[in-house]
Amino acid sequence: MSMNNWLQVKGIIKRGYGVASGKGGDIRFPDGTIVMQKPFFYERGLDLAPYFSGTLNISIFPHQYAVKQSKYTFRNIKWAEKEPAEDFSFFDCRIQLKNGNSQEGLIYYPHPETKPEHFQAADILEIITFEIENLKCNDEVILEIDNRQIHIT
């Protein structure tokens, strides 16, 4: 991917619902929703096994984002017996940390029109990436996105 397509935006790590990782105490998903969803994405061609089974919630406030063209889109995924099927898209991203390190990842986007609950604010992007030591709420990061996939306003 050409560097010219990458856009940088400042982000702040925010506390999420804890449902994706299983740390939120939702008894329906004790190990988290990502663990439950990974096999469905894998059988459709996206291997999330190397990544942490949870999401980083990054606020890009005062900016918002709009979906343009996903890298992956999966429709009608029935990942939990008692939950409705959902559509998901994924987008390329990188996270630049204060220590100068960079992490590859994917923006995780459960389509709001098929998602039953746990909606995100318009400035929050959910990121699936490798586990990052010592990253905590209110830490500042630089999020790099492919502007062919996501538009920042």
mmCIF file of C-alpha atoms in Angstrom:
data_model
loop_
_atom_site.group_PDB
_atom_site.id
_atom_site.type_symbol
_atom_site.label_atom_id
_atom_site.label_comp_id
_atom_site.label_asym_id
_atom_site.label_seq_id
_atom_site.Cartn_x
_atom_site.Cartn_y
_atom_site.Cartn_z
ATOM 1 C CA MET A 1 0.000 0.000 0.000
ATOM 2 C CA SER A 2 1.369 3.380 -0.975
ATOM 3 C CA MET A 3 2.247 5.771 1.852
ATOM 4 C CA ASN A 4 0.371 8.575 0.016
ATOM 5 C CA ASN A 5 -2.922 6.938 0.949
ATOM 6 C CA TRP A 6 -2.236 6.958 4.683
ATOM 7 C CA LEU A 7 -3.773 9.713 6.779
ATOM 8 C CA GLN A 8 -2.718 10.363 10.362
ATOM 9 C CA VAL A 9 -5.135 11.466 13.052
ATOM 10 C CA LYS A 10 -4.537 11.953 16.778
ATOM 11 C CA GLY A 11 -6.485 9.580 18.975
ATOM 12 C CA ILE A 12 -7.117 9.014 22.665
ATOM 13 C CA ILE A 13 -7.610 5.543 24.147
ATOM 14 C CA LYS A 14 -11.077 5.310 25.721
ATOM 15 C CA ARG A 15 -12.702 2.703 27.924
ATOM 16 C CA GLY A 16 -15.045 0.452 25.986
ATOM 17 C CA TYR A 17 -17.942 -1.731 27.072
ATOM 18 C CA GLY A 18 -15.616 -4.703 27.665
ATOM 19 C CA VAL A 19 -17.896 -6.953 25.629
ATOM 20 C CA ALA A 20 -15.404 -7.621 22.818
ATOM 21 C CA SER A 21 -12.713 -8.827 25.260
ATOM 22 C CA GLY A 22 -15.019 -10.444 27.805
ATOM 23 C CA LYS A 23 -13.824 -8.065 30.535
ATOM 24 C CA GLY A 24 -17.162 -6.260 30.787
ATOM 25 C CA GLY A 25 -18.923 -8.994 32.746
ATOM 26 C CA ASP A 26 -21.614 -9.749 30.151
ATOM 27 C CA ILE A 27 -22.580 -13.333 31.033
ATOM 28 C CA ARG A 28 -23.755 -13.994 27.458
ATOM 29 C CA PHE A 29 -20.164 -13.598 26.206
ATOM 30 C CA PRO A 30 -17.831 -14.590 29.079
ATOM 31 C CA ASP A 31 -14.783 -14.946 26.793
ATOM 32 C CA GLY A 32 -15.783 -11.942 24.701
ATOM 33 C CA THR A 33 -17.461 -11.502 21.358
ATOM 34 C CA ILE A 34 -14.202 -11.434 19.355
ATOM 35 C CA VAL A 35 -13.281 -14.981 20.479
ATOM 36 C CA MET A 36 -16.732 -16.116 19.351
ATOM 37 C CA GLN A 37 -16.542 -14.273 16.018
ATOM 38 C CA LYS A 38 -12.971 -15.211 14.987
ATOM 39 C CA PRO A 39 -13.887 -18.656 13.531
ATOM 40 C CA PHE A 40 -16.603 -17.111 11.330
ATOM 41 C CA PHE A 41 -14.188 -14.545 9.923
ATOM 42 C CA TYR A 42 -11.505 -17.214 9.468
ATOM 43 C CA GLU A 43 -13.745 -19.467 7.387
ATOM 44 C CA ARG A 44 -14.445 -16.456 5.155
ATOM 45 C CA GLY A 45 -10.758 -15.639 4.653
ATOM 46 C CA LEU A 46 -9.742 -13.316 7.508
ATOM 47 C CA ASP A 47 -7.446 -14.837 10.133
ATOM 48 C CA LEU A 48 -7.594 -12.773 13.326
ATOM 49 C CA ALA A 49 -5.787 -15.456 15.384
ATOM 50 C CA PRO A 50 -2.559 -13.416 15.805
ATOM 51 C CA TYR A 51 -4.463 -10.464 17.254
ATOM 52 C CA PHE A 52 -5.632 -9.817 20.809
ATOM 53 C CA SER A 53 -9.246 -10.945 21.296
ATOM 54 C CA GLY A 54 -10.644 -7.543 22.126
ATOM 55 C CA THR A 55 -10.742 -4.045 20.702
ATOM 56 C CA LEU A 56 -8.996 -0.779 21.435
ATOM 57 C CA ASN A 57 -11.457 2.085 21.460
ATOM 58 C CA ILE A 58 -9.802 5.168 20.011
ATOM 59 C CA SER A 59 -11.530 8.540 20.038
ATOM 60 C CA ILE A 60 -10.558 10.825 17.168
ATOM 61 C CA PHE A 61 -12.659 13.719 18.563
ATOM 62 C CA PRO A 62 -13.318 16.390 17.287
ATOM 63 C CA HIS A 63 -13.141 14.368 14.067
ATOM 64 C CA GLN A 64 -15.588 11.738 12.878
ATOM 65 C CA TYR A 65 -15.222 9.048 10.270
ATOM 66 C CA ALA A 66 -17.209 7.708 7.353
ATOM 67 C CA VAL A 67 -16.797 4.314 5.730
ATOM 68 C CA LYS A 68 -15.679 4.395 2.102
ATOM 69 C CA GLN A 69 -14.367 1.007 0.935
ATOM 70 C CA SER A 70 -13.645 -1.844 3.334
ATOM 71 C CA LYS A 71 -10.814 -4.313 2.964
ATOM 72 C CA TYR A 72 -13.188 -7.084 4.097
ATOM 73 C CA THR A 73 -16.955 -7.196 4.478
ATOM 74 C CA PHE A 74 -18.830 -10.188 5.830
ATOM 75 C CA ARG A 75 -22.613 -10.233 5.701
ATOM 76 C CA ASN A 76 -25.176 -12.084 7.757
ATOM 77 C CA ILE A 77 -22.744 -13.597 10.284
ATOM 78 C CA LYS A 78 -24.717 -15.631 12.828
ATOM 79 C CA TRP A 79 -21.964 -15.844 15.441
ATOM 80 C CA ALA A 80 -24.107 -16.341 18.567
ATOM 81 C CA GLU A 81 -27.131 -18.577 18.939
ATOM 82 C CA LYS A 82 -29.330 -16.028 20.714
ATOM 83 C CA GLU A 83 -28.137 -12.946 18.845
ATOM 84 C CA PRO A 84 -29.273 -11.743 15.409
ATOM 85 C CA ALA A 85 -26.917 -12.153 12.434
ATOM 86 C CA GLU A 86 -24.695 -9.128 11.846
ATOM 87 C CA ASP A 87 -22.653 -7.547 9.069
ATOM 88 C CA PHE A 88 -18.996 -6.665 9.739
ATOM 89 C CA SER A 89 -16.354 -4.708 7.847
ATOM 90 C CA PHE A 90 -12.623 -4.347 8.448
ATOM 91 C CA PHE A 91 -10.228 -1.602 7.342
ATOM 92 C CA ASP A 92 -6.432 -1.306 7.383
ATOM 93 C CA CYS A 93 -4.828 0.788 10.105
ATOM 94 C CA ARG A 94 -1.653 1.306 12.079
ATOM 95 C CA ILE A 95 -1.208 2.701 15.558
ATOM 96 C CA GLN A 96 1.821 4.886 16.309
ATOM 97 C CA LEU A 97 2.662 4.721 20.004
ATOM 98 C CA LYS A 98 4.444 7.369 22.080
ATOM 99 C CA ASN A 99 7.540 5.157 22.318
ATOM 100 C CA GLY A 100 7.879 5.355 18.535
ATOM 101 C CA ASN A 101 6.682 1.804 17.892
ATOM 102 C CA SER A 102 4.030 1.095 15.299
ATOM 103 C CA GLN A 103 1.388 -1.653 15.419
ATOM 104 C CA GLU A 104 -0.479 -3.010 12.403
ATOM 105 C CA GLY A 105 -4.156 -3.616 12.963
ATOM 106 C CA LEU A 106 -7.647 -3.534 11.558
ATOM 107 C CA ILE A 107 -10.530 -1.209 12.216
ATOM 108 C CA TYR A 108 -13.373 -3.462 13.385
ATOM 109 C CA TYR A 109 -16.730 -2.176 12.228
ATOM 110 C CA PRO A 110 -19.895 -4.065 13.166
ATOM 111 C CA HIS A 111 -22.464 -2.423 10.889
ATOM 112 C CA PRO A 112 -24.747 -0.285 13.096
ATOM 113 C CA GLU A 113 -27.834 -1.236 11.081
ATOM 114 C CA THR A 114 -27.390 -4.909 12.059
ATOM 115 C CA LYS A 115 -25.836 -4.460 15.521
ATOM 116 C CA PRO A 116 -28.320 -5.059 18.356
ATOM 117 C CA GLU A 117 -26.563 -3.060 21.132
ATOM 118 C CA HIS A 118 -23.327 -1.448 22.424
ATOM 119 C CA PHE A 119 -23.248 1.344 19.873
ATOM 120 C CA GLN A 120 -20.166 3.548 19.568
ATOM 121 C CA ALA A 121 -20.008 7.341 19.401
ATOM 122 C CA ALA A 122 -19.316 8.813 15.956
ATOM 123 C CA ASP A 123 -15.709 9.641 16.937
ATOM 124 C CA ILE A 124 -14.799 6.151 18.254
ATOM 125 C CA LEU A 125 -12.980 3.631 16.089
ATOM 126 C CA GLU A 126 -12.611 0.069 17.377
ATOM 127 C CA ILE A 127 -9.226 -1.437 16.550
ATOM 128 C CA ILE A 128 -8.180 -5.071 16.558
ATOM 129 C CA THR A 129 -4.425 -5.386 16.932
ATOM 130 C CA PHE A 130 -1.732 -7.211 18.884
ATOM 131 C CA GLU A 131 -1.677 -6.837 22.649
ATOM 132 C CA ILE A 132 0.051 -3.580 23.599
ATOM 133 C CA GLU A 133 1.803 -3.491 26.978
ATOM 134 C CA ASN A 134 1.310 -0.444 29.219
ATOM 135 C CA LEU A 135 -1.377 1.175 27.058
ATOM 136 C CA LYS A 136 -4.113 2.668 29.189
ATOM 137 C CA CYS A 137 -7.159 4.904 29.029
ATOM 138 C CA ASN A 138 -6.489 8.511 28.024
ATOM 139 C CA ASP A 139 -3.152 7.628 26.393
ATOM 140 C CA GLU A 140 -2.575 9.497 23.143
ATOM 141 C CA VAL A 141 -1.766 7.614 19.938
ATOM 142 C CA ILE A 142 -1.545 8.461 16.266
ATOM 143 C CA LEU A 143 -3.930 6.393 14.191
ATOM 144 C CA GLU A 144 -2.971 5.879 10.566
ATOM 145 C CA ILE A 145 -5.760 4.944 8.190
ATOM 146 C CA ASP A 146 -5.971 4.350 4.474
ATOM 147 C CA ASN A 147 -8.013 7.289 3.178
ATOM 148 C CA ARG A 148 -9.292 5.118 0.330
ATOM 149 C CA GLN A 149 -11.063 3.006 2.973
ATOM 150 C CA ILE A 150 -12.124 5.506 5.650
ATOM 151 C CA HIS A 151 -12.863 9.225 5.343
ATOM 152 C CA ILE A 152 -12.091 11.534 8.281
ATOM 153 C CA THR A 153 -14.119 14.731 8.687
#
